[in-house]
Each structure stands twice: as C-alpha cells, then as structure tokens.
PDB file of C-alpha atoms in Angstrom:
ATOM      1  CA  MET A   1    -187.252  59.241  80.820  1.00 30.00           C
ATOM      2  CA  PRO A   2    -187.885  57.177  83.125  1.00 34.00           C
ATOM      3  CA  ALA A   3    -186.119  55.154  86.225  1.00 35.00           C
ATOM      4  CA  GLY A   4    -185.394  51.849  85.250  1.00 33.00           C
ATOM      5  CA  VAL A   5    -186.487  47.932  86.585  1.00 30.00           C
ATOM      6  CA  GLY A   6    -185.678  48.389  90.066  1.00 35.00           C
ATOM      7  CA  GLU A   7    -183.810  51.826  89.944  1.00 38.00           C
ATOM      8  CA  ILE A   8    -183.771  55.005  91.833  1.00 38.00           C
ATOM      9  CA  VAL A   9    -184.193  58.376  90.182  1.00 37.00           C
ATOM     10  CA  VAL A  10    -182.096  61.006  93.268  1.00 42.00           C
ATOM     11  CA  GLU A  11    -181.637  63.784  91.581  1.00 43.00           C
ATOM     12  CA  PRO A  12    -181.313  64.853  87.326  1.00 40.00           C
ATOM     13  CA  GLY A  13    -178.575  62.947  85.652  1.00 37.00           C
ATOM     14  CA  ARG A  14    -178.270  59.987  88.312  1.00 44.00           C
ATOM     15  CA  ARG A  15    -179.161  57.387  89.270  1.00 46.00           C
ATOM     16  CA  ARG A  16    -179.317  55.656  92.680  1.00 50.00           C
ATOM     17  CA  ARG A  17    -177.877  51.529  92.075  1.00 52.00           C
ATOM     18  CA  ARG A  18    -180.721  48.492  92.248  1.00 60.00           C
ATOM     19  CA  GLN A  19    -181.600  47.425  95.646  1.00 71.00           C
ATOM     20  CA  PHE A  20    -178.738  46.064  97.717  1.00 78.00           C
ATOM     21  CA  SER A  21    -179.026  42.239  98.127  1.00 82.00           C
ATOM     22  CA  VAL A  22    -179.558  41.323 101.373  1.00 93.00           C
ATOM     23  CA  GLU A  23    -180.845  44.840 102.562  1.00 93.00           C
ATOM     24  CA  ALA A  24    -183.941  42.631 103.671  1.00 93.00           C
ATOM     25  CA  GLN A  25    -181.833  40.313 105.150  1.00 95.00           C
ATOM     26  CA  LEU A  26    -179.946  43.123 106.671  1.00 97.00           C
ATOM     27  CA  ALA A  27    -182.899  45.448 107.806  1.00 96.00           C
ATOM     28  CA  GLU A  28    -184.131  42.817 110.044  1.00 96.00           C
ATOM     29  CA  HIS A  29    -180.363  42.267 111.234  1.00 97.00           C
ATOM     30  CA  VAL A  30    -180.295  45.732 112.556  1.00 97.00           C
ATOM     31  CA  ASP A  31    -184.271  45.882 114.648  1.00 97.00           C
ATOM     32  CA  ARG A  32    -183.287  43.075 116.333  1.00 97.00           C
ATOM     33  CA  LEU A  33    -180.025  44.353 117.461  1.00 97.00           C
ATOM     34  CA  GLY A  34    -181.739  47.302 118.906  1.00 96.00           C
ATOM     35  CA  GLU A  35    -184.271  45.513 119.755  1.00 96.00           C
ATOM     36  CA  GLU A  36    -183.033  42.828 122.201  1.00 96.00           C
ATOM     37  CA  HIS A  37    -179.833  45.609 122.430  1.00 96.00           C
ATOM     38  CA  PRO A  38    -180.430  48.532 123.480  1.00 97.00           C
ATOM     39  CA  PRO A  39    -177.376  51.003 125.008  1.00 97.00           C
ATOM     40  CA  ILE A  40    -176.078  49.595 128.333  1.00 98.00           C
ATOM     41  CA  PRO A  41    -176.556  52.013 131.213  1.00 97.00           C
ATOM     42  CA  VAL A  42    -173.312  53.541 132.872  1.00 97.00           C
ATOM     43  CA  GLU A  43    -175.146  53.243 136.004  1.00 97.00           C
ATOM     44  CA  SER A  44    -176.234  49.255 135.461  1.00 97.00           C
ATOM     45  CA  ALA A  45    -172.776  48.618 136.148  1.00 98.00           C
ATOM     46  CA  ASP A  46    -170.457  47.860 139.494  1.00 98.00           C
ATOM     47  CA  TYR A  47    -167.176  49.342 139.602  1.00 98.00           C
ATOM     48  CA  THR A  48    -166.458  47.683 142.887  1.00 97.00           C
ATOM     49  CA  MET A  49    -162.348  45.981 142.515  1.00 98.00           C
ATOM     50  CA  ALA A  50    -161.068  44.329 144.801  1.00 97.00           C
ATOM     51  CA  ARG A  51    -157.516  45.309 144.091  1.00 97.00           C
ATOM     52  CA  PRO A  52    -158.171  48.598 141.889  1.00 97.00           C
ATOM     53  CA  GLU A  53    -153.991  49.176 141.872  1.00 97.00           C
ATOM     54  CA  LEU A  54    -153.536  45.625 140.383  1.00 97.00           C
ATOM     55  CA  LEU A  55    -156.247  46.097 137.649  1.00 97.00           C
ATOM     56  CA  GLY A  56    -154.844  48.776 136.283  1.00 97.00           C
ATOM     57  CA  GLU A  57    -151.223  47.414 136.524  1.00 96.00           C
ATOM     58  CA  ARG A  58    -152.641  44.870 134.490  1.00 97.00           C
ATOM     59  CA  PHE A  59    -155.080  46.718 132.521  1.00 97.00           C
ATOM     60  CA  GLY A  60    -154.378  49.745 132.386  1.00 97.00           C
ATOM     61  CA  PRO A  61    -153.294  50.763 129.039  1.00 97.00           C
ATOM     62  CA  VAL A  62    -156.164  47.838 127.345  1.00 98.00           C
ATOM     63  CA  LEU A  63    -158.965  49.875 129.106  1.00 98.00           C
ATOM     64  CA  ASN A  64    -157.682  53.066 127.970  1.00 97.00           C
ATOM     65  CA  TYR A  65    -156.619  51.859 124.096  1.00 98.00           C
ATOM     66  CA  MET A  66    -160.410  50.333 123.942  1.00 98.00           C
ATOM     67  CA  ALA A  67    -162.256  53.470 125.779  1.00 98.00           C
ATOM     68  CA  ARG A  68    -160.630  55.131 123.101  1.00 98.00           C
ATOM     69  CA  VAL A  69    -161.532  53.713 119.983  1.00 97.00           C
ATOM     70  CA  GLU A  70    -165.165  53.014 121.462  1.00 98.00           C
ATOM     71  CA  LEU A  71    -166.190  56.955 122.220  1.00 98.00           C
ATOM     72  CA  GLU A  72    -164.461  57.660 118.828  1.00 97.00           C
ATOM     73  CA  VAL A  73    -167.213  55.823 116.895  1.00 97.00           C
ATOM     74  CA  GLU A  74    -168.893  59.444 116.820  1.00 96.00           C
ATOM     75  CA  ARG A  75    -166.055  61.267 114.583  1.00 95.00           C
ATOM     76  CA  ASN A  76    -166.164  57.221 112.044  1.00 95.00           C
ATOM     77  CA  VAL A  77    -170.099  58.081 111.705  1.00 95.00           C
ATOM     78  CA  LEU A  78    -168.623  61.639 110.112  1.00 93.00           C
ATOM     79  CA  GLU A  79    -166.580  60.127 108.384  1.00 93.00           C
ATOM     80  CA  LEU A  80    -168.946  57.740 106.886  1.00 94.00           C
ATOM     81  CA  ASN A  81    -171.791  60.171 106.384  1.00 91.00           C
ATOM     82  CA  LEU A  82    -168.662  62.393 104.113  1.00 90.00           C
ATOM     83  CA  LEU A  83    -167.626  59.090 102.287  1.00 90.00           C
ATOM     84  CA  LEU A  84    -170.364  57.424 101.436  1.00 91.00           C
ATOM     85  CA  PRO A  85    -172.902  59.926 100.251  1.00 90.00           C
ATOM     86  CA  ASP A  86    -176.067  57.460  99.376  1.00 90.00           C
ATOM     87  CA  PRO A  87    -175.729  54.470 101.240  1.00 91.00           C
ATOM     88  CA  PRO A  88    -178.439  51.805 101.537  1.00 93.00           C
ATOM     89  CA  PRO A  89    -181.651  53.326 103.952  1.00 94.00           C
ATOM     90  CA  VAL A  90    -180.011  50.461 106.429  1.00 96.00           C
ATOM     91  CA  ASP A  91    -176.423  51.462 106.295  1.00 97.00           C
ATOM     92  CA  ARG A  92    -177.458  54.481 107.326  1.00 96.00           C
ATOM     93  CA  HIS A  93    -180.382  53.485 110.031  1.00 96.00           C
ATOM     94  CA  PHE A  94    -177.533  50.514 111.340  1.00 97.00           C
ATOM     95  CA  TYR A  95    -174.021  52.849 112.529  1.00 97.00           C
ATOM     96  CA  ALA A  96    -176.285  56.405 112.968  1.00 96.00           C
ATOM     97  CA  ASP A  97    -179.316  54.306 115.161  1.00 97.00           C
ATOM     98  CA  VAL A  98    -178.089  50.915 116.427  1.00 97.00           C
ATOM     99  CA  TRP A  99    -174.172  50.699 116.177  1.00 98.00           C
ATOM    100  CA  LEU A 100    -172.914  55.035 117.381  1.00 97.00           C
ATOM    101  CA  PRO A 101    -175.274  54.208 121.205  1.00 98.00           C
ATOM    102  CA  GLN A 102    -174.007  50.960 121.895  1.00 98.00           C
ATOM    103  CA  GLU A 103    -170.378  50.837 120.920  1.00 98.00           C
ATOM    104  CA  VAL A 104    -170.346  55.006 122.824  1.00 98.00           C
ATOM    105  CA  HIS A 105    -171.708  53.369 125.867  1.00 98.00           C
ATOM    106  CA  HIS A 106    -169.621  50.745 125.724  1.00 98.00           C
ATOM    107  CA  GLY A 107    -166.784  53.528 126.186  1.00 98.00           C
ATOM    108  CA  LEU A 108    -168.464  55.267 128.067  1.00 98.00           C
ATOM    109  CA  LEU A 109    -168.274  52.346 130.236  1.00 98.00           C
ATOM    110  CA  LEU A 110    -164.658  51.595 130.115  1.00 98.00           C
ATOM    111  CA  ASP A 111    -163.988  55.040 131.118  1.00 97.00           C
ATOM    112  CA  ARG A 112    -166.394  55.253 133.589  1.00 98.00           C
ATOM    113  CA  LEU A 113    -163.922  51.686 134.981  1.00 98.00           C
ATOM    114  CA  GLN A 114    -161.029  54.171 134.686  1.00 97.00           C
ATOM    115  CA  ALA A 115    -161.756  56.690 136.783  1.00 97.00           C
ATOM    116  CA  GLU A 116    -162.736  54.147 139.447  1.00 97.00           C
ATOM    117  CA  ALA A 117    -159.803  52.715 139.610  1.00 97.00           C
ATOM    118  CA  GLY A 118    -158.135  56.033 139.568  1.00 96.00           C
ATOM    119  CA  LEU A 119    -156.536  55.221 135.820  1.00 96.00           C
ATOM    120  CA  ARG A 120    -156.328  58.047 133.310  1.00 94.00           C
ATOM    121  CA  GLN A 121    -159.531  58.366 131.102  1.00 94.00           C
ATOM    122  CA  ALA A 122    -159.292  58.234 127.130  1.00 95.00           C
ATOM    123  CA  GLU A 123    -158.910  61.338 125.005  1.00 95.00           C
ATOM    124  CA  PRO A 124    -160.735  60.104 122.015  1.00 95.00           C
ATOM    125  CA  ASP A 125    -160.159  61.656 119.057  1.00 93.00           C
ATOM    126  CA  LEU A 126    -163.810  63.598 117.565  1.00 92.00           C
ATOM    127  CA  THR A 127    -163.054  65.760 115.039  1.00 89.00           C
ATOM    128  CA  SER A 128    -159.993  65.054 113.002  1.00 86.00           C
ATOM    129  CA  MET A 129    -161.443  63.990 109.477  1.00 80.00           C
ATOM    130  CA  GLU A 130    -158.285  62.133 106.447  1.00 80.00           C
ATOM    131  CA  PHE A 131    -158.637  64.046 103.241  1.00 75.00           C
ATOM    132  CA  SER A 132    -159.054  60.807 102.079  1.00 78.00           C
ATOM    133  CA  TYR A 133    -162.308  60.455 103.386  1.00 75.00           C
ATOM    134  CA  LYS A 134    -163.329  63.484 101.246  1.00 77.00           C
ATOM    135  CA  LEU A 135    -162.146  62.238  97.660  1.00 80.00           C
ATOM    136  CA  LEU A 136    -163.274  59.269  98.245  1.00 79.00           C
ATOM    137  CA  GLY A 137    -166.537  60.486  99.045  1.00 75.00           C
ATOM    138  CA  ALA A 138    -166.653  62.413  96.444  1.00 81.00           C
ATOM    139  CA  LEU A 139    -165.726  60.012  94.038  1.00 83.00           C
ATOM    140  CA  GLY A 140    -168.988  57.922  95.885  1.00 77.00           C
ATOM    141  CA  ARG A 141    -171.285  60.689  93.478  1.00 82.00           C
ATOM    142  CA  TRP A 142    -170.534  57.513  90.963  1.00 88.00           C
ATOM    143  CA  SER A 143    -171.870  54.503  92.274  1.00 90.00           C
ATOM    144  CA  ALA A 144    -169.564  51.600  91.138  1.00 92.00           C
ATOM    145  CA  ILE A 145    -166.701  54.081  93.114  1.00 93.00           C
ATOM    146  CA  GLN A 146    -169.319  54.224  96.216  1.00 93.00           C
ATOM    147  CA  ASP A 147    -169.773  50.541  95.913  1.00 95.00           C
ATOM    148  CA  VAL A 148    -165.839  50.242  96.186  1.00 95.00           C
ATOM    149  CA  SER A 149    -165.920  52.364  99.793  1.00 94.00           C
ATOM    150  CA  ARG A 150    -168.606  50.296 101.324  1.00 95.00           C
ATOM    151  CA  MET A 151    -166.497  47.461 100.642  1.00 97.00           C
ATOM    152  CA  LEU A 152    -163.929  48.477 102.004  1.00 96.00           C
ATOM    153  CA  TYR A 153    -165.678  50.220 105.224  1.00 96.00           C
ATOM    154  CA  TYR A 154    -167.492  46.438 105.910  1.00 98.00           C
ATOM    155  CA  LEU A 155    -164.135  44.335 105.515  1.00 98.00           C
ATOM    156  CA  THR A 156    -163.088  47.205 108.331  1.00 97.00           C
ATOM    157  CA  GLY A 157    -165.953  46.775 110.567  1.00 97.00           C
ATOM    158  CA  VAL A 158    -165.502  42.552 109.788  1.00 98.00           C
ATOM    159  CA  ALA A 159    -161.958  43.268 110.899  1.00 97.00           C
ATOM    160  CA  THR A 160    -162.755  45.525 113.834  1.00 97.00           C
ATOM    161  CA  GLU A 161    -165.176  43.553 115.303  1.00 97.00           C
ATOM    162  CA  LYS A 162    -163.309  40.108 114.921  1.00 97.00           C
ATOM    163  CA  SER A 163    -160.461  42.086 116.786  1.00 97.00           C
ATOM    164  CA  ALA A 164    -163.136  43.774 119.057  1.00 97.00           C
ATOM    165  CA  ILE A 165    -164.320  40.395 120.044  1.00 97.00           C
ATOM    166  CA  LEU A 166    -161.544  38.252 120.650  1.00 97.00           C
ATOM    167  CA  ALA A 167    -160.204  41.190 122.549  1.00 97.00           C
ATOM    168  CA  TYR A 168    -162.632  41.154 125.464  1.00 98.00           C
ATOM    169  CA  ASN A 169    -162.827  37.645 125.939  1.00 98.00           C
ATOM    170  CA  ARG A 170    -159.461  37.997 127.168  1.00 98.00           C
ATOM    171  CA  LEU A 171    -159.589  40.885 129.137  1.00 98.00           C
ATOM    172  CA  HIS A 172    -162.960  38.696 130.391  1.00 98.00           C
ATOM    173  CA  GLN A 173    -161.065  35.767 131.589  1.00 98.00           C
ATOM    174  CA  GLY A 174    -157.752  37.887 132.711  1.00 98.00           C
ATOM    175  CA  LEU A 175    -160.293  40.180 135.022  1.00 98.00           C
ATOM    176  CA  LEU A 176    -161.711  37.096 135.954  1.00 98.00           C
ATOM    177  CA  ASP A 177    -158.159  35.089 137.265  1.00 97.00           C
ATOM    178  CA  LEU A 178    -157.517  38.289 138.887  1.00 97.00           C
ATOM    179  CA  GLY A 179    -160.926  38.055 140.742  1.00 97.00           C
ATOM    180  CA  GLU A 180    -162.534  41.279 139.708  1.00 98.00           C
ATOM    181  CA  LYS A 181    -165.175  39.162 139.018  1.00 98.00           C
ATOM    182  CA  ALA A 182    -168.064  42.548 139.477  1.00 98.00           C
ATOM    183  CA  VAL A 183    -166.375  44.497 136.730  1.00 98.00           C
ATOM    184  CA  ALA A 184    -166.184  41.482 134.788  1.00 98.00           C
ATOM    185  CA  MET A 185    -169.285  40.630 134.596  1.00 98.00           C
ATOM    186  CA  THR A 186    -171.424  43.500 134.742  1.00 98.00           C
ATOM    187  CA  VAL A 187    -169.023  46.380 132.677  1.00 98.00           C
ATOM    188  CA  ILE A 188    -167.060  43.517 129.590  1.00 98.00           C
ATOM    189  CA  ALA A 189    -169.693  40.359 129.922  1.00 98.00           C
ATOM    190  CA  PRO A 190    -172.491  43.404 128.525  1.00 98.00           C
ATOM    191  CA  ILE A 191    -169.981  44.737 126.077  1.00 98.00           C
ATOM    192  CA  ARG A 192    -168.804  41.247 124.767  1.00 97.00           C
ATOM    193  CA  ARG A 193    -172.349  40.394 123.924  1.00 97.00           C
ATOM    194  CA  GLN A 194    -173.463  43.308 121.419  1.00 97.00           C
ATOM    195  CA  GLU A 195    -170.262  42.435 119.783  1.00 97.00           C
ATOM    196  CA  PRO A 196    -171.228  39.732 117.877  1.00 97.00           C
ATOM    197  CA  GLY A 197    -174.324  41.395 116.218  1.00 98.00           C
ATOM    198  CA  HIS A 198    -172.667  44.270 114.770  1.00 98.00           C
ATOM    199  CA  PHE A 199    -170.108  41.319 113.528  1.00 98.00           C
ATOM    200  CA  ALA A 200    -172.796  39.778 111.696  1.00 98.00           C
ATOM    201  CA  TYR A 201    -173.919  43.035 110.301  1.00 98.00           C
ATOM    202  CA  TYR A 202    -170.666  43.856 108.000  1.00 98.00           C
ATOM    203  CA  LYS A 203    -170.173  39.634 107.167  1.00 98.00           C
ATOM    204  CA  ILE A 204    -173.534  39.462 105.550  1.00 97.00           C
ATOM    205  CA  ALA A 205    -173.381  42.847 104.047  1.00 97.00           C
ATOM    206  CA  ALA A 206    -169.564  42.087 102.557  1.00 97.00           C
ATOM    207  CA  GLN A 207    -170.403  38.839 101.570  1.00 96.00           C
ATOM    208  CA  GLY A 208    -173.990  40.155  99.977  1.00 96.00           C
ATOM    209  CA  LEU A 209    -172.139  43.287  98.128  1.00 96.00           C
ATOM    210  CA  TRP A 210    -169.247  41.222  96.625  1.00 97.00           C
ATOM    211  CA  THR A 211    -171.540  39.940  94.361  1.00 94.00           C
ATOM    212  CA  GLU A 212    -172.389  42.108  92.299  1.00 95.00           C
ATOM    213  CA  MET A 213    -169.422  43.392  92.772  1.00 96.00           C
ATOM    214  CA  THR A 214    -167.135  43.481  88.326  1.00 96.00           C
ATOM    215  CA  GLY A 215    -163.913  42.224  88.634  1.00 97.00           C
ATOM    216  CA  TRP A 216    -162.353  45.393  88.169  1.00 97.00           C
ATOM    217  CA  GLN A 217    -163.769  46.659  91.270  1.00 97.00           C
ATOM    218  CA  LYS A 218    -163.549  43.601  93.017  1.00 97.00           C
ATOM    219  CA  TRP A 219    -159.278  44.346  91.647  1.00 97.00           C
ATOM    220  CA  LEU A 220    -159.596  48.124  93.087  1.00 96.00           C
ATOM    221  CA  VAL A 221    -160.355  46.406  96.607  1.00 97.00           C
ATOM    222  CA  ARG A 222    -158.266  44.034  96.855  1.00 97.00           C
ATOM    223  CA  THR A 223    -155.445  46.710  95.869  1.00 97.00           C
ATOM    224  CA  LEU A 224    -156.633  49.320  98.663  1.00 95.00           C
ATOM    225  CA  ARG A 225    -157.393  46.901 101.325  1.00 96.00           C
ATOM    226  CA  ARG A 226    -153.804  45.861 100.684  1.00 95.00           C
ATOM    227  CA  HIS A 227    -152.319  48.769 100.933  1.00 94.00           C
ATOM    228  CA  THR A 228    -155.165  50.525 103.778  1.00 92.00           C
ATOM    229  CA  PHE A 229    -155.272  47.705 106.266  1.00 95.00           C
ATOM    230  CA  GLU A 230    -154.111  48.665 109.594  1.00 95.00           C
ATOM    231  CA  PRO A 231    -154.857  47.738 113.429  1.00 96.00           C
ATOM    232  CA  VAL A 232    -158.299  49.189 115.112  1.00 95.00           C
ATOM    233  CA  GLY A 233    -158.027  52.437 116.473  1.00 95.00           C
ATOM    234  CA  ALA A 234    -153.976  52.494 114.674  1.00 95.00           C
ATOM    235  CA  TYR A 235    -153.349  56.127 112.691  1.00 93.00           C
ATOM    236  CA  THR A 236    -150.138  57.258 114.310  1.00 94.00           C
ATOM    237  CA  LYS A 237    -147.360  55.279 114.940  1.00 95.00           C
ATOM    238  CA  LYS A 238    -147.801  55.366 118.618  1.00 96.00           C
ATOM    239  CA  GLN A 239    -151.578  53.998 118.594  1.00 96.00           C
ATOM    240  CA  TRP A 240    -149.734  51.381 116.559  1.00 97.00           C
ATOM    241  CA  ALA A 241    -147.564  50.804 119.391  1.00 97.00           C
ATOM    242  CA  GLU A 242    -150.156  50.829 122.524  1.00 97.00           C
ATOM    243  CA  PHE A 243    -151.679  47.946 119.430  1.00 97.00           C
ATOM    244  CA  GLY A 244    -148.965  46.033 119.821  1.00 97.00           C
ATOM    245  CA  ALA A 245    -148.829  46.590 123.936  1.00 97.00           C
ATOM    246  CA  VAL A 246    -153.069  45.419 124.356  1.00 97.00           C
ATOM    247  CA  MET A 247    -152.008  42.692 122.016  1.00 97.00           C
ATOM    248  CA  HIS A 248    -149.050  41.658 124.928  1.00 96.00           C
ATOM    249  CA  LEU A 249    -151.017  42.592 127.709  1.00 97.00           C
ATOM    250  CA  LEU A 250    -153.773  40.107 126.399  1.00 97.00           C
ATOM    251  CA  GLY A 251    -151.420  37.533 125.867  1.00 96.00           C
ATOM    252  CA  ILE A 252    -152.249  37.135 121.684  1.00 96.00           C
ATOM    253  CA  THR A 253    -148.187  37.423 121.904  1.00 94.00           C
ATOM    254  CA  ALA A 254    -147.453  35.257 124.520  1.00 92.00           C
ATOM    255  CA  GLU A 255    -146.457  32.101 122.156  1.00 89.00           C
ATOM    256  CA  GLY A 256    -144.985  34.882 119.462  1.00 91.00           C
ATOM    257  CA  GLU A 257    -145.313  34.246 116.212  1.00 92.00           C
ATOM    258  CA  ARG A 258    -147.873  31.389 116.395  1.00 94.00           C
ATOM    259  CA  GLY A 259    -149.936  33.522 118.321  1.00 94.00           C
ATOM    260  CA  LEU A 260    -150.091  36.109 116.339  1.00 95.00           C
ATOM    261  CA  SER A 261    -150.451  34.346 113.495  1.00 95.00           C
ATOM    262  CA  ARG A 262    -153.395  32.656 115.078  1.00 95.00           C
ATOM    263  CA  TYR A 263    -155.068  35.883 116.000  1.00 97.00           C
ATOM    264  CA  ALA A 264    -154.350  37.268 112.135  1.00 96.00           C
ATOM    265  CA  GLN A 265    -155.727  34.343 110.921  1.00 96.00           C
ATOM    266  CA  GLN A 266    -159.407  34.725 113.246  1.00 96.00           C
ATOM    267  CA  VAL A 267    -159.215  39.235 111.993  1.00 97.00           C
ATOM    268  CA  GLY A 268    -158.235  38.219 108.113  1.00 96.00           C
ATOM    269  CA  ARG A 269    -160.372  34.741 107.947  1.00 96.00           C
ATOM    270  CA  VAL A 270    -163.963  36.433 106.300  1.00 96.00           C
ATOM    271  CA  GLU A 271    -161.870  39.074 103.351  1.00 96.00           C
ATOM    272  CA  LEU A 272    -159.650  36.543 102.788  1.00 96.00           C
ATOM    273  CA  GLU A 273    -162.550  33.958 101.711  1.00 95.00           C
ATOM    274  CA  LEU A 274    -163.911  37.380  99.538  1.00 96.00           C
ATOM    275  CA  LEU A 275    -160.766  38.372  98.043  1.00 96.00           C
ATOM    276  CA  TRP A 276    -158.518  35.967  97.867  1.00 96.00           C
ATOM    277  CA  ALA A 277    -160.335  32.671  98.396  1.00 91.00           C
ATOM    278  CA  MET A 278    -158.066  32.118  94.334  1.00 88.00           C
ATOM    279  CA  LYS A 279    -154.864  32.216  96.801  1.00 89.00           C
ATOM    280  CA  GLN A 280    -154.683  28.234  97.470  1.00 82.00           C
ATOM    281  CA  GLY A 281    -152.482  27.387 100.619  1.00 84.00           C
ATOM    282  CA  LEU A 282    -152.961  31.434 101.964  1.00 90.00           C
ATOM    283  CA  ARG A 283    -153.844  31.252 105.265  1.00 92.00           C
ATOM    284  CA  VAL A 284    -154.295  34.775 106.233  1.00 93.00           C
ATOM    285  CA  PRO A 285    -153.956  38.326 103.942  1.00 95.00           C
ATOM    286  CA  THR A 286    -150.016  38.871 103.660  1.00 95.00           C
ATOM    287  CA  TYR A 287    -150.944  42.834 104.905  1.00 96.00           C
ATOM    288  CA  VAL A 288    -152.486  41.110 108.572  1.00 97.00           C
ATOM    289  CA  VAL A 289    -149.823  39.745 110.039  1.00 96.00           C
ATOM    290  CA  ASP A 290    -147.720  42.118 108.419  1.00 96.00           C
ATOM    291  CA  SER A 291    -149.521  45.193 110.602  1.00 97.00           C
ATOM    292  CA  LEU A 292    -150.248  43.249 113.369  1.00 96.00           C
ATOM    293  CA  ARG A 293    -146.587  41.661 113.315  1.00 96.00           C
ATOM    294  CA  ALA A 294    -144.910  45.858 113.361  1.00 97.00           C
ATOM    295  CA  ALA A 295    -147.463  47.048 115.939  1.00 97.00           C
ATOM    296  CA  ALA A 296    -145.763  43.961 118.067  1.00 96.00           C
ATOM    297  CA  LYS A 297    -142.348  44.650 117.007  1.00 95.00           C
ATOM    298  CA  LEU A 298    -142.942  48.867 118.313  1.00 96.00           C
ATOM    299  CA  ALA A 299    -144.295  47.855 120.950  1.00 94.00           C
ATOM    300  CA  ALA A 300    -141.488  45.450 122.152  1.00 91.00           C
ATOM    301  CA  THR A 301    -138.544  48.832 121.359  1.00 87.00           C
ATOM    302  CA  ASP A 302    -140.684  50.642 123.992  1.00 76.00           C
ATOM    303  CA  ARG A 303    -140.446  47.920 126.723  1.00 70.00           C
ATOM    304  CA  THR A 304    -137.095  47.569 125.397  1.00 56.00           C
ATOM    305  CA  ALA A 305    -136.308  51.034 125.343  1.00 43.00           C
ATOM    306  CA  PRO A 306    -133.988  53.045 128.415  1.00 45.00           C
ATOM    307  CA  ALA A 307    -135.923  55.208 130.455  1.00 40.00           C
ATOM    308  CA  ASN A 308    -134.423  58.693 130.237  1.00 37.00           C
ATOM    309  CA  GLY A 309    -133.500  60.295 132.922  1.00 34.00           C
TER     310      GLY A 309
END
C-alpha cells in the first residue's frame, strides 16, 4: 500500500510523520549558523589576566560549572540519539554538526581559562545515561510519542540557551568590572555571540511543533515538563547547589526574590507563551521559579554551614 500524501515509509508497517512545518526555515537557520559561527579556536583567545587569583575567587565556581555543562554536550548528543530514533533531519544536522562542535569549543575555551588562572578544571560526565531516555526512546517508535519527546527537547533547549545568554552577559560584565578585558573580549564575548542562534533554533522549532500537536500530546507535554524541569546542568542535589552558587556569584539573586523572579520570567517566557497561554495573569511557570528558588536555598545553606574542623 503506498504511503499517504506527505508521509515517508521508513520500514514495513511504520510511517514517519509529515514533514515538520518549519523544517525549511530551520534548515536555512542552521546553514547560516554553521557558516557564520564556526567553532571558536581555543588558541584564538588571549588568556592574559591582571589578577588571576581575584578572578578565580570571584568567578571560579561560575567558570567551572559552565565549562562542565558545555563539555557535557557530548553526552547530550548520545542522549538525543537514543531519545529521538527518527527526528526531522534538520534536528540531527543542528545538534550533531553545528551545536555540538560549537558548544564543545566553548567548554574547551573556559577550561583553558581555568587552567591559566590556576583553577581546577571541569570534570564532565560523558557516559551516564538515565533510564528515562531509554524508555522514551523505545516509546518514540510511535511518532506521536516521539513528538512529545521532541517538544520537551526544544523546551529544554530554549530554557538552557536563555540561561546561558543571561549568564554570559553577566560574566562578561563582571570580568570587565574586574579589569580583565582580555579574557572578557576574547573568551566570553565570542562564546556569547553564538548562544542566541541556538536559542532561536529551539524557539522556532518549539513554536512550529506546538501548532501541530493534538490535545492529548499538549497535555502530556505540560504534565511531563512540570515534573521534569531542572536548572541547566543540575542533575544531582550537589549540582543544584552549585547552580544556586552560580546565580549568587553572577548577582542574579542580589535583589532577593525580585531578582530571582525576574530571571525565572526570562528563562520561562517561551514555554509560558506556548504551554500556559490560557493561564491569564501567570507571569512565569510555577515550576521554573520553584526550581530556581530551591537551587538558591541549597547554595545559601552551603555558604552558611559551619566548616568541619
């Protein structure tokens, strides 16, 4: 029996969904990203520092956390290959050919900066694989379920990249305030120029896929997102506390609840507009601000705990 209009037979008894409605737009975006933003050579940066000890004291934990997260994209790609058995070709092209090499070089740049400053380098986890990825990957043989996984992937990407943009902006300014112009301009500035393109990809993809989803798929996305949201790169209690420390050192929590809420609104804006548009008056998804608040509290507890003697 021939495939239906717009469908592609990928194996006997199984059809792949129709072409993603924004696939052409995304393909053009990815090609442009690859051409205009090749991976940043590690040797292209100037690692000259006026006061490396002060830089380490002020931003050492920030650099270490961000370097680890950037380098762990190697594992993230393995997770995506498992989670999405049959994604749109443009997704695979984006995360394997453009996003991966760019992000790995971000991590290498930050790790080199740590080494030059005499700091402990990152220890990324490149092998751990949660069972949930295997389960969703198996269920993803049904295109309707895989689309739910894809939507969660896009939403995670949106929140992650927005967090990165905000963090690199604050780190860049913080380094300039310390008088560390060389590393601010040649390490952090080139990295932060590449992050908005990643954010745009996820935003376009999320908006496009959301319009194609059925009611039950949208319900499932909302339910899973509410229960699985976590700060970028935070998979353990220790890492949640470390993320809280990053927010503290970058001044995100300097204004207390007001600063935290403003940050949460920026991180959660896209999914608020998509998933929760019907919730009139809601300024940010509750689970976003609750997660960030929990990370900040864990970090504060670590800072106030007496040292073991």
